Amino acid sequence: MQMQFRRSGRLLHDLLDLFIRVGLIAAMVAFSYQVFAPFLELMVWSVILAVTLYPLQRRLQARLGWRDGWAATLIVVVAQLLLLVPVYLLLSSLSESLESLIALLKSGAWSLPKPPDSVAGWPLVGPQLHALWLSTSNDLTSTLQNLLPHFKGTGRVLLAALANVSAALLLFIAALIIAGICMAFGEQGANAFKRITTRISGPERGPHIVHLCTATIRAVAMGVIGIAFIQMVLVGMGLVVMGVPGAGFLAFVVLLLGIVQLPATLITLPAILYVFSTQGFDAATIAFALYMFIAGLADNVLKPMLLGRGVDVPMPVVLIGALGGMVAKGIIGLFIGPVILAVAYKLFWMWVDEQKPGDSIDPLPPY
C-alpha cells in the first residue's frame, strides 16, 4: 500500500514537472512568434530569393573565382538596378504625363467634341451619357467641379493602392538585401536546414525534403516569374514595333499580370483592337494581331514545360499549390503553397509505401 502511494506520488510529480516544462516551452514559443511575426514575411521572401538566386551565385563564383560574399553582393546590386531603374523611368514618365495633362486642362486649349445624336439612342445608358457628354463639351470646368466630389472615394482607393505598391517595393528591396546575406552563408544555411529536417523526419527523409523544397521554389520562380518575364518581352517587342503608345508601361503590366496569374490577353486584345482602329486592316496589322494573340497565350504552352521542371512531384500538384497559395496568401503564397503541397504529397506517398514485413497487396481481380 505504501509502495503504491509512493509510485502514485512520483507519477503525479513527474506529470506536474512535464506540464510545467510544456507550459514554459509553449509560452516561450508564443512569445518568440509575437516578436518575430512583424519580420515573418520579410524573412520568407528573403529565403525564397536566396534559394532562387543561389545557383546563379555558384556559377558566378566558379567563373570569376570570387568569394561567396562578393558574388552575392554583385547579384544584389545588379538586381537592385534592374528593379529600380525601370521603376524610376516609369514614375518619371507618369509624372511628366500628369504635368502635361494638368497644364493642358489649365490652358483651356483642349475641348471635347459634341456627341453625335446616335449616342442618345443607345439602350439603358444612351440618354444619360449623351447629356453628360454634351454638358462636358459645353463647359468642361464646371462639369469637372461637379464630378470632383464623386471621385474622392476613388482617389482614396488609388492612394491606398499606391501606398501598398510602395510598401511591397520597399519590402522586396529589403528582402533582396537580406537574401544576399543569406547567399553569402549559403552552405551553412543549407546544412542547418538539413539538420532541422533530419531531426524532424529522420536521416532518410530529411535530405530528400530539403531537395524537394529547394527544387519546388526554383521551379515556381522559373515557371511563374520566368514565364511572365518572357511574355513581357514578347508582348513588348510587338507593341514597340507597331508604335503603340505606352508600350513600356503596357509590357510592365503584362509582367504583373503574369505574376498574379491573370491572362496577358487583357492587354494584347485591346492592343490589337487599337492597331486595327488606327492603322486599318493590312498584312502588317494582321501579322501583328496573330503574333500578339500567340504571345498572349504563350504561358499556356510554357507553364507545363517549366513549372514542374526538376520537381519529383506531378506538375498539377505544383500548379494547384501555386494557384491555391496565391488565393490564400497573395503573392507570397505563390511560392509557399506549392512547397507545402509538394512536401505533403511526398510524405503521404512515403507513408503509403511503408509496408510492414510480410504485408502484401493482393492484385485486383480482372473485370
mmCIF file of C-alpha atoms in Angstrom:
data_model
loop_
_atom_site.group_PDB
_atom_site.id
_atom_site.type_symbol
_atom_site.label_atom_id
_atom_site.label_comp_id
_atom_site.label_asym_id
_atom_site.label_seq_id
_atom_site.Cartn_x
_atom_site.Cartn_y
_atom_site.Cartn_z
ATOM 1 C CA MET A 1 0.000 0.000 0.000
ATOM 2 C CA GLN A 2 2.789 2.382 0.926
ATOM 3 C CA MET A 3 4.690 1.451 -2.255
ATOM 4 C CA GLN A 4 1.637 2.231 -4.402
ATOM 5 C CA PHE A 5 1.246 5.563 -2.654
ATOM 6 C CA ARG A 6 4.875 6.388 -3.360
ATOM 7 C CA ARG A 7 4.530 5.371 -7.012
ATOM 8 C CA SER A 8 1.391 7.439 -7.455
ATOM 9 C CA GLY A 9 3.083 10.409 -5.754
ATOM 10 C CA ARG A 10 6.099 10.078 -8.028
ATOM 11 C CA LEU A 11 3.818 9.795 -11.063
ATOM 12 C CA LEU A 12 1.980 12.972 -10.070
ATOM 13 C CA HIS A 13 5.308 14.708 -9.507
ATOM 14 C CA ASP A 14 6.546 13.622 -12.956
ATOM 15 C CA LEU A 15 3.298 14.715 -14.619
ATOM 16 C CA LEU A 16 3.408 18.082 -12.888
ATOM 17 C CA ASP A 17 7.023 18.531 -13.912
ATOM 18 C CA LEU A 18 6.101 17.619 -17.529
ATOM 19 C CA PHE A 19 3.178 20.070 -17.575
ATOM 20 C CA ILE A 20 5.384 22.875 -16.259
ATOM 21 C CA ARG A 21 8.042 22.189 -18.883
ATOM 22 C CA VAL A 22 5.488 22.008 -21.714
ATOM 23 C CA GLY A 23 3.817 25.199 -20.483
ATOM 24 C CA LEU A 24 7.128 27.065 -20.323
ATOM 25 C CA ILE A 25 8.097 25.856 -23.804
ATOM 26 C CA ALA A 26 4.669 26.854 -25.201
ATOM 27 C CA ALA A 27 4.920 30.293 -23.576
ATOM 28 C CA MET A 28 8.426 30.790 -24.973
ATOM 29 C CA VAL A 29 7.331 29.710 -28.473
ATOM 30 C CA ALA A 30 4.281 32.019 -28.368
ATOM 31 C CA PHE A 31 6.352 34.978 -27.185
ATOM 32 C CA SER A 32 9.059 34.285 -29.774
ATOM 33 C CA TYR A 33 6.409 34.183 -32.511
ATOM 34 C CA GLN A 34 4.970 37.526 -31.388
ATOM 35 C CA VAL A 35 8.430 39.067 -31.506
ATOM 36 C CA PHE A 36 9.265 37.545 -34.898
ATOM 37 C CA ALA A 37 5.830 37.964 -36.540
ATOM 38 C CA PRO A 38 6.460 41.525 -37.906
ATOM 39 C CA PHE A 39 9.503 40.192 -39.778
ATOM 40 C CA LEU A 40 7.997 36.892 -40.892
ATOM 41 C CA GLU A 41 7.000 37.947 -44.408
ATOM 42 C CA LEU A 42 10.331 39.717 -44.922
ATOM 43 C CA MET A 43 12.293 36.632 -43.906
ATOM 44 C CA VAL A 44 10.159 34.292 -46.020
ATOM 45 C CA TRP A 45 10.747 36.484 -49.076
ATOM 46 C CA SER A 46 14.474 36.577 -48.262
ATOM 47 C CA VAL A 47 14.691 32.784 -48.099
ATOM 48 C CA ILE A 48 12.739 32.422 -51.357
ATOM 49 C CA LEU A 49 15.022 34.871 -53.166
ATOM 50 C CA ALA A 50 18.151 33.293 -51.692
ATOM 51 C CA VAL A 51 17.112 29.786 -52.751
ATOM 52 C CA THR A 52 16.184 31.026 -56.232
ATOM 53 C CA LEU A 53 19.358 33.042 -56.851
ATOM 54 C CA TYR A 54 21.876 30.723 -55.170
ATOM 55 C CA PRO A 55 22.637 28.669 -58.343
ATOM 56 C CA LEU A 56 23.477 31.934 -60.129
ATOM 57 C CA GLN A 57 25.862 32.828 -57.324
ATOM 58 C CA ARG A 58 27.585 29.448 -57.627
ATOM 59 C CA ARG A 59 28.078 29.963 -61.367
ATOM 60 C CA LEU A 60 29.499 33.454 -60.875
ATOM 61 C CA GLN A 61 31.760 32.225 -58.113
ATOM 62 C CA ALA A 62 33.092 29.391 -60.280
ATOM 63 C CA ARG A 63 33.637 31.654 -63.302
ATOM 64 C CA LEU A 64 35.092 34.719 -61.546
ATOM 65 C CA GLY A 65 36.808 32.972 -58.663
ATOM 66 C CA TRP A 66 35.293 35.349 -56.106
ATOM 67 C CA ARG A 67 34.293 34.668 -52.542
ATOM 68 C CA ASP A 68 30.683 33.943 -51.628
ATOM 69 C CA GLY A 69 30.149 37.436 -50.224
ATOM 70 C CA TRP A 70 31.455 39.258 -53.305
ATOM 71 C CA ALA A 71 29.370 37.145 -55.719
ATOM 72 C CA ALA A 72 26.244 37.653 -53.603
ATOM 73 C CA THR A 73 26.907 41.412 -53.448
ATOM 74 C CA LEU A 74 27.209 41.610 -57.241
ATOM 75 C CA ILE A 75 23.906 39.777 -57.694
ATOM 76 C CA VAL A 76 22.123 42.047 -55.194
ATOM 77 C CA VAL A 77 23.486 45.246 -56.794
ATOM 78 C CA VAL A 78 22.554 44.163 -60.327
ATOM 79 C CA ALA A 79 19.109 43.031 -59.172
ATOM 80 C CA GLN A 80 18.534 46.363 -57.409
ATOM 81 C CA LEU A 81 19.457 48.243 -60.594
ATOM 82 C CA LEU A 82 17.201 46.047 -62.723
ATOM 83 C CA LEU A 83 14.370 46.736 -60.291
ATOM 84 C CA LEU A 84 14.840 50.430 -59.513
ATOM 85 C CA VAL A 85 15.781 51.792 -62.949
ATOM 86 C CA PRO A 86 12.513 50.717 -64.679
ATOM 87 C CA VAL A 87 10.526 51.940 -61.661
ATOM 88 C CA TYR A 88 12.265 55.324 -61.822
ATOM 89 C CA LEU A 89 11.666 55.626 -65.567
ATOM 90 C CA LEU A 90 8.033 54.639 -65.141
ATOM 91 C CA LEU A 91 7.441 57.174 -62.360
ATOM 92 C CA SER A 92 9.201 59.899 -64.375
ATOM 93 C CA SER A 93 7.049 59.156 -67.419
ATOM 94 C CA LEU A 94 3.845 59.181 -65.351
ATOM 95 C CA SER A 95 4.761 62.453 -63.635
ATOM 96 C CA GLU A 96 5.561 64.141 -66.956
ATOM 97 C CA SER A 97 2.289 62.908 -68.467
ATOM 98 C CA LEU A 98 0.361 64.139 -65.435
ATOM 99 C CA GLU A 99 2.030 67.548 -65.529
ATOM 100 C CA SER A 100 1.298 67.938 -69.246
ATOM 101 C CA LEU A 101 -2.331 66.929 -68.688
ATOM 102 C CA ILE A 102 -2.750 69.452 -65.864
ATOM 103 C CA ALA A 103 -1.150 72.191 -67.961
ATOM 104 C CA LEU A 104 -3.432 71.349 -70.886
ATOM 105 C CA LEU A 105 -6.540 71.496 -68.713
ATOM 106 C CA LYS A 106 -5.488 74.793 -67.152
ATOM 107 C CA SER A 107 -4.760 76.401 -70.513
ATOM 108 C CA GLY A 108 -8.247 75.655 -71.795
ATOM 109 C CA ALA A 109 -6.835 74.702 -75.192
ATOM 110 C CA TRP A 110 -8.335 71.233 -75.019
ATOM 111 C CA SER A 111 -12.024 70.805 -75.748
ATOM 112 C CA LEU A 112 -14.277 67.816 -76.028
ATOM 113 C CA PRO A 113 -16.231 67.488 -79.287
ATOM 114 C CA LYS A 114 -20.012 67.385 -79.109
ATOM 115 C CA PRO A 115 -21.575 63.908 -79.027
ATOM 116 C CA PRO A 116 -23.305 62.509 -82.102
ATOM 117 C CA ASP A 117 -27.087 62.242 -81.917
ATOM 118 C CA SER A 118 -26.908 58.456 -82.264
ATOM 119 C CA VAL A 119 -25.490 58.192 -78.718
ATOM 120 C CA ALA A 120 -28.857 59.207 -77.265
ATOM 121 C CA GLY A 121 -30.411 56.154 -78.890
ATOM 122 C CA TRP A 122 -28.169 53.681 -77.108
ATOM 123 C CA PRO A 123 -30.095 51.342 -74.774
ATOM 124 C CA LEU A 124 -30.050 51.888 -70.997
ATOM 125 C CA VAL A 125 -27.257 54.469 -70.768
ATOM 126 C CA GLY A 126 -27.701 56.384 -74.030
ATOM 127 C CA PRO A 127 -29.673 59.447 -72.820
ATOM 128 C CA GLN A 128 -27.633 59.906 -69.629
ATOM 129 C CA LEU A 129 -24.348 59.509 -71.488
ATOM 130 C CA HIS A 130 -25.454 61.951 -74.217
ATOM 131 C CA ALA A 131 -26.444 64.575 -71.628
ATOM 132 C CA LEU A 132 -23.183 64.209 -69.689
ATOM 133 C CA TRP A 133 -21.108 64.329 -72.858
ATOM 134 C CA LEU A 134 -22.959 67.416 -74.103
ATOM 135 C CA SER A 135 -22.585 69.301 -70.821
ATOM 136 C CA THR A 136 -18.889 68.422 -70.654
ATOM 137 C CA SER A 137 -18.276 69.649 -74.186
ATOM 138 C CA ASN A 138 -20.055 72.945 -73.399
ATOM 139 C CA ASP A 139 -18.383 73.642 -70.053
ATOM 140 C CA LEU A 140 -15.597 71.266 -69.105
ATOM 141 C CA THR A 141 -14.537 73.147 -65.965
ATOM 142 C CA SER A 142 -17.942 73.163 -64.276
ATOM 143 C CA THR A 143 -18.516 69.517 -65.166
ATOM 144 C CA LEU A 144 -15.215 68.523 -63.562
ATOM 145 C CA GLN A 145 -16.088 70.544 -60.465
ATOM 146 C CA ASN A 146 -19.444 68.764 -60.198
ATOM 147 C CA LEU A 147 -17.840 65.346 -60.632
ATOM 148 C CA LEU A 148 -14.944 66.029 -58.251
ATOM 149 C CA PRO A 149 -16.833 65.022 -55.047
ATOM 150 C CA HIS A 150 -17.694 61.666 -56.618
ATOM 151 C CA PHE A 151 -14.011 60.989 -57.363
ATOM 152 C CA LYS A 152 -12.828 61.478 -53.772
ATOM 153 C CA GLY A 153 -13.528 57.888 -52.803
ATOM 154 C CA THR A 154 -11.809 56.648 -55.948
ATOM 155 C CA GLY A 155 -8.837 58.862 -55.165
ATOM 156 C CA ARG A 156 -8.541 57.392 -51.695
ATOM 157 C CA VAL A 157 -8.608 53.881 -53.150
ATOM 158 C CA LEU A 158 -5.919 54.782 -55.683
ATOM 159 C CA LEU A 159 -3.753 56.365 -52.992
ATOM 160 C CA ALA A 160 -4.151 53.281 -50.786
ATOM 161 C CA ALA A 161 -3.208 51.044 -53.717
ATOM 162 C CA LEU A 162 -0.175 53.227 -54.456
ATOM 163 C CA ALA A 163 0.862 53.034 -50.792
ATOM 164 C CA ASN A 164 0.540 49.243 -50.845
ATOM 165 C CA VAL A 165 2.638 49.011 -54.008
ATOM 166 C CA SER A 166 5.290 51.278 -52.483
ATOM 167 C CA ALA A 167 5.361 49.194 -49.293
ATOM 168 C CA ALA A 168 5.665 45.991 -51.332
ATOM 169 C CA LEU A 169 8.528 47.504 -53.330
ATOM 170 C CA LEU A 170 10.396 48.508 -50.161
ATOM 171 C CA LEU A 171 9.768 45.049 -48.698
ATOM 172 C CA PHE A 172 11.165 43.405 -51.818
ATOM 173 C CA ILE A 173 14.268 45.615 -51.771
ATOM 174 C CA ALA A 174 14.929 44.800 -48.116
ATOM 175 C CA ALA A 175 14.301 41.091 -48.765
ATOM 176 C CA LEU A 176 16.768 41.188 -51.643
ATOM 177 C CA ILE A 177 19.472 42.645 -49.391
ATOM 178 C CA ILE A 178 18.851 40.027 -46.692
ATOM 179 C CA ALA A 179 18.817 37.320 -49.394
ATOM 180 C CA GLY A 180 22.327 38.443 -50.380
ATOM 181 C CA ILE A 181 23.461 37.943 -46.790
ATOM 182 C CA CYS A 182 21.833 34.502 -46.754
ATOM 183 C CA MET A 183 23.580 33.565 -50.024
ATOM 184 C CA ALA A 184 26.933 34.644 -48.586
ATOM 185 C CA PHE A 185 26.427 31.933 -45.937
ATOM 186 C CA GLY A 186 24.614 29.538 -48.265
ATOM 187 C CA GLU A 187 26.436 26.344 -47.310
ATOM 188 C CA GLN A 188 25.966 26.928 -43.588
ATOM 189 C CA GLY A 189 22.274 27.665 -44.132
ATOM 190 C CA ALA A 190 21.771 24.543 -46.260
ATOM 191 C CA ASN A 191 23.492 22.374 -43.650
ATOM 192 C CA ALA A 192 21.364 23.904 -40.871
ATOM 193 C CA PHE A 193 18.162 23.220 -42.835
ATOM 194 C CA LYS A 194 19.261 19.630 -43.450
ATOM 195 C CA ARG A 195 19.923 19.165 -39.739
ATOM 196 C CA ILE A 196 16.469 20.506 -38.868
ATOM 197 C CA THR A 197 14.608 18.336 -41.383
ATOM 198 C CA THR A 198 16.690 15.299 -40.420
ATOM 199 C CA ARG A 199 15.839 15.853 -36.765
ATOM 200 C CA ILE A 200 12.119 16.101 -37.616
ATOM 201 C CA SER A 201 11.752 13.479 -40.362
ATOM 202 C CA GLY A 202 14.728 11.182 -39.834
ATOM 203 C CA PRO A 203 18.006 10.700 -41.723
ATOM 204 C CA GLU A 204 16.319 9.086 -44.731
ATOM 205 C CA ARG A 205 13.597 11.659 -45.371
ATOM 206 C CA GLY A 206 15.357 14.833 -44.226
ATOM 207 C CA PRO A 207 17.742 15.393 -47.188
ATOM 208 C CA HIS A 208 15.001 14.422 -49.635
ATOM 209 C CA ILE A 209 12.635 17.024 -48.157
ATOM 210 C CA VAL A 210 15.366 19.684 -48.392
ATOM 211 C CA HIS A 211 15.908 18.871 -52.068
ATOM 212 C CA LEU A 212 12.150 18.843 -52.702
ATOM 213 C CA CYS A 213 11.604 22.279 -51.080
ATOM 214 C CA THR A 214 14.550 23.800 -52.932
ATOM 215 C CA ALA A 215 13.544 22.377 -56.307
ATOM 216 C CA THR A 216 9.919 23.453 -55.840
ATOM 217 C CA ILE A 217 10.822 27.066 -55.013
ATOM 218 C CA ARG A 218 13.114 27.290 -58.033
ATOM 219 C CA ALA A 219 10.570 25.615 -60.306
ATOM 220 C CA VAL A 220 7.862 28.067 -59.265
ATOM 221 C CA ALA A 221 10.237 31.004 -59.716
ATOM 222 C CA MET A 222 11.103 29.785 -63.212
ATOM 223 C CA GLY A 223 7.585 28.712 -64.083
ATOM 224 C CA VAL A 224 5.841 31.880 -62.842
ATOM 225 C CA ILE A 225 8.231 34.819 -62.826
ATOM 226 C CA GLY A 226 10.339 33.457 -65.685
ATOM 227 C CA ILE A 227 7.321 32.871 -67.906
ATOM 228 C CA ALA A 228 5.909 36.292 -67.005
ATOM 229 C CA PHE A 229 9.223 37.902 -67.971
ATOM 230 C CA ILE A 230 9.346 36.003 -71.287
ATOM 231 C CA GLN A 231 5.782 37.041 -72.033
ATOM 232 C CA MET A 232 6.574 40.665 -71.161
ATOM 233 C CA VAL A 233 9.467 40.654 -73.659
ATOM 234 C CA LEU A 234 7.383 39.053 -76.410
ATOM 235 C CA VAL A 235 4.428 41.404 -75.979
ATOM 236 C CA GLY A 236 6.671 44.446 -75.511
ATOM 237 C CA MET A 237 8.519 43.777 -78.766
ATOM 238 C CA GLY A 238 5.252 43.661 -80.699
ATOM 239 C CA LEU A 239 3.956 46.848 -79.087
ATOM 240 C CA VAL A 240 7.188 48.737 -79.787
ATOM 241 C CA VAL A 241 7.355 47.605 -83.421
ATOM 242 C CA MET A 242 3.780 48.776 -84.112
ATOM 243 C CA GLY A 243 4.291 52.048 -82.227
ATOM 244 C CA VAL A 244 1.551 51.521 -79.657
ATOM 245 C CA PRO A 245 1.571 54.413 -77.133
ATOM 246 C CA GLY A 246 2.865 53.476 -73.682
ATOM 247 C CA ALA A 247 4.435 50.237 -74.914
ATOM 248 C CA GLY A 248 6.868 50.051 -71.983
ATOM 249 C CA PHE A 249 4.142 50.587 -69.406
ATOM 250 C CA LEU A 250 1.867 48.011 -71.042
ATOM 251 C CA ALA A 251 4.714 45.480 -71.123
ATOM 252 C CA PHE A 252 5.288 46.065 -67.406
ATOM 253 C CA VAL A 253 1.573 45.463 -66.788
ATOM 254 C CA VAL A 254 1.908 42.163 -68.678
ATOM 255 C CA LEU A 255 4.684 41.183 -66.262
ATOM 256 C CA LEU A 256 2.465 41.962 -63.259
ATOM 257 C CA LEU A 257 -0.463 40.055 -64.784
ATOM 258 C CA GLY A 258 1.768 37.028 -65.340
ATOM 259 C CA ILE A 259 2.979 37.066 -61.735
ATOM 260 C CA VAL A 260 -0.557 37.216 -60.342
ATOM 261 C CA GLN A 261 -1.678 34.523 -62.816
ATOM 262 C CA LEU A 262 -4.005 36.690 -64.890
ATOM 263 C CA PRO A 263 -4.128 36.302 -68.697
ATOM 264 C CA ALA A 264 -1.992 38.631 -70.797
ATOM 265 C CA THR A 265 -4.869 38.838 -73.268
ATOM 266 C CA LEU A 266 -6.240 41.620 -71.045
ATOM 267 C CA ILE A 267 -3.515 43.743 -72.690
ATOM 268 C CA THR A 268 -2.977 42.055 -76.047
ATOM 269 C CA LEU A 269 -6.607 42.093 -77.232
ATOM 270 C CA PRO A 270 -7.128 45.852 -76.607
ATOM 271 C CA ALA A 271 -3.774 46.481 -78.303
ATOM 272 C CA ILE A 272 -4.916 44.514 -81.355
ATOM 273 C CA LEU A 273 -8.190 46.449 -81.494
ATOM 274 C CA TYR A 274 -6.297 49.756 -81.158
ATOM 275 C CA VAL A 275 -3.953 48.912 -84.036
ATOM 276 C CA PHE A 276 -6.848 47.830 -86.261
ATOM 277 C CA SER A 277 -8.794 51.013 -85.467
ATOM 278 C CA THR A 278 -5.856 53.341 -86.119
ATOM 279 C CA GLN A 279 -3.943 51.599 -88.915
ATOM 280 C CA GLY A 280 -6.636 49.604 -90.646
ATOM 281 C CA PHE A 281 -6.502 46.062 -91.985
ATOM 282 C CA ASP A 282 -3.433 45.130 -93.999
ATOM 283 C CA ALA A 283 -0.749 42.453 -93.982
ATOM 284 C CA ALA A 284 1.289 44.148 -91.231
ATOM 285 C CA THR A 285 -1.607 44.619 -88.817
ATOM 286 C CA ILE A 286 -2.918 41.094 -89.419
ATOM 287 C CA ALA A 287 0.556 39.677 -88.751
ATOM 288 C CA PHE A 288 0.730 41.817 -85.611
ATOM 289 C CA ALA A 289 -2.637 40.503 -84.453
ATOM 290 C CA LEU A 290 -1.566 36.882 -84.952
ATOM 291 C CA TYR A 291 1.753 37.490 -83.191
ATOM 292 C CA MET A 292 0.142 39.245 -80.222
ATOM 293 C CA PHE A 293 -2.539 36.566 -79.926
ATOM 294 C CA ILE A 294 0.125 33.832 -79.787
ATOM 295 C CA ALA A 295 2.300 35.853 -77.375
ATOM 296 C CA GLY A 296 -0.689 36.420 -75.094
ATOM 297 C CA LEU A 297 -1.305 32.675 -74.882
ATOM 298 C CA ALA A 298 2.356 31.614 -74.671
ATOM 299 C CA ASP A 299 2.107 30.953 -70.931
ATOM 300 C CA ASN A 300 -0.326 28.101 -71.600
ATOM 301 C CA VAL A 301 2.448 26.318 -73.518
ATOM 302 C CA LEU A 302 5.428 27.318 -71.353
ATOM 303 C CA LYS A 303 3.831 26.670 -67.964
ATOM 304 C CA PRO A 304 3.512 22.861 -68.311
ATOM 305 C CA MET A 305 7.106 22.758 -69.602
ATOM 306 C CA LEU A 306 8.754 24.837 -66.846
ATOM 307 C CA LEU A 307 6.534 24.857 -63.762
ATOM 308 C CA GLY A 308 7.234 21.310 -62.590
ATOM 309 C CA ARG A 309 10.736 21.018 -64.020
ATOM 310 C CA GLY A 310 13.185 19.412 -61.600
ATOM 311 C CA VAL A 311 10.481 18.597 -59.020
ATOM 312 C CA ASP A 312 9.794 14.988 -58.095
ATOM 313 C CA VAL A 313 6.031 15.555 -57.936
ATOM 314 C CA PRO A 314 3.424 15.789 -60.705
ATOM 315 C CA MET A 315 3.096 19.184 -62.352
ATOM 316 C CA PRO A 316 -0.636 19.549 -61.435
ATOM 317 C CA VAL A 317 0.325 19.362 -57.734
ATOM 318 C CA VAL A 318 2.722 22.282 -58.149
ATOM 319 C CA LEU A 319 0.216 24.238 -60.261
ATOM 320 C CA ILE A 320 -2.645 23.702 -57.808
ATOM 321 C CA GLY A 321 -0.361 24.674 -54.917
ATOM 322 C CA ALA A 322 0.706 27.870 -56.691
ATOM 323 C CA LEU A 323 -2.833 28.953 -57.555
ATOM 324 C CA GLY A 324 -4.331 27.958 -54.209
ATOM 325 C CA GLY A 325 -1.476 29.539 -52.278
ATOM 326 C CA MET A 326 -1.868 32.809 -54.169
ATOM 327 C CA VAL A 327 -5.613 32.879 -53.432
ATOM 328 C CA ALA A 328 -4.996 32.163 -49.739
ATOM 329 C CA LYS A 329 -1.862 34.240 -49.017
ATOM 330 C CA GLY A 330 -1.301 36.525 -52.001
ATOM 331 C CA ILE A 331 1.945 36.662 -53.963
ATOM 332 C CA ILE A 332 3.991 35.026 -51.227
ATOM 333 C CA GLY A 333 1.539 32.107 -51.211
ATOM 334 C CA LEU A 334 2.504 31.554 -54.825
ATOM 335 C CA PHE A 335 5.760 30.048 -53.503
ATOM 336 C CA ILE A 336 4.705 28.727 -50.100
ATOM 337 C CA GLY A 337 1.638 26.871 -51.457
ATOM 338 C CA PRO A 338 3.471 24.555 -53.874
ATOM 339 C CA VAL A 339 6.235 23.835 -51.349
ATOM 340 C CA ILE A 340 3.770 22.788 -48.645
ATOM 341 C CA LEU A 341 1.594 20.809 -51.059
ATOM 342 C CA ALA A 342 4.597 19.064 -52.647
ATOM 343 C CA VAL A 343 6.068 18.078 -49.266
ATOM 344 C CA ALA A 344 2.662 16.860 -48.060
ATOM 345 C CA TYR A 345 2.245 14.874 -51.292
ATOM 346 C CA LYS A 346 5.620 13.173 -50.910
ATOM 347 C CA LEU A 347 5.132 12.447 -47.192
ATOM 348 C CA PHE A 348 1.718 10.952 -47.900
ATOM 349 C CA TRP A 349 3.076 8.548 -50.518
ATOM 350 C CA MET A 350 6.063 7.691 -48.299
ATOM 351 C CA TRP A 351 3.563 6.711 -45.613
ATOM 352 C CA VAL A 352 1.526 4.717 -48.126
ATOM 353 C CA ASP A 353 4.608 2.850 -49.392
ATOM 354 C CA GLU A 354 5.779 1.910 -45.888
ATOM 355 C CA GLN A 355 4.724 -1.730 -45.617
ATOM 356 C CA LYS A 356 5.389 -3.931 -42.622
ATOM 357 C CA PRO A 357 7.402 -7.096 -43.268
ATOM 358 C CA GLY A 358 5.090 -9.796 -44.503
ATOM 359 C CA ASP A 359 2.388 -7.406 -45.713
ATOM 360 C CA SER A 360 1.324 -7.897 -49.286
ATOM 361 C CA ILE A 361 -1.230 -6.294 -51.526
ATOM 362 C CA ASP A 362 -3.488 -8.664 -53.383
ATOM 363 C CA PRO A 363 -3.920 -7.761 -57.042
ATOM 364 C CA LEU A 364 -7.328 -6.599 -58.158
ATOM 365 C CA PRO A 365 -9.464 -9.250 -59.800
ATOM 366 C CA PRO A 366 -9.924 -8.867 -63.553
ATOM 367 C CA TYR A 367 -13.076 -7.169 -64.703
#
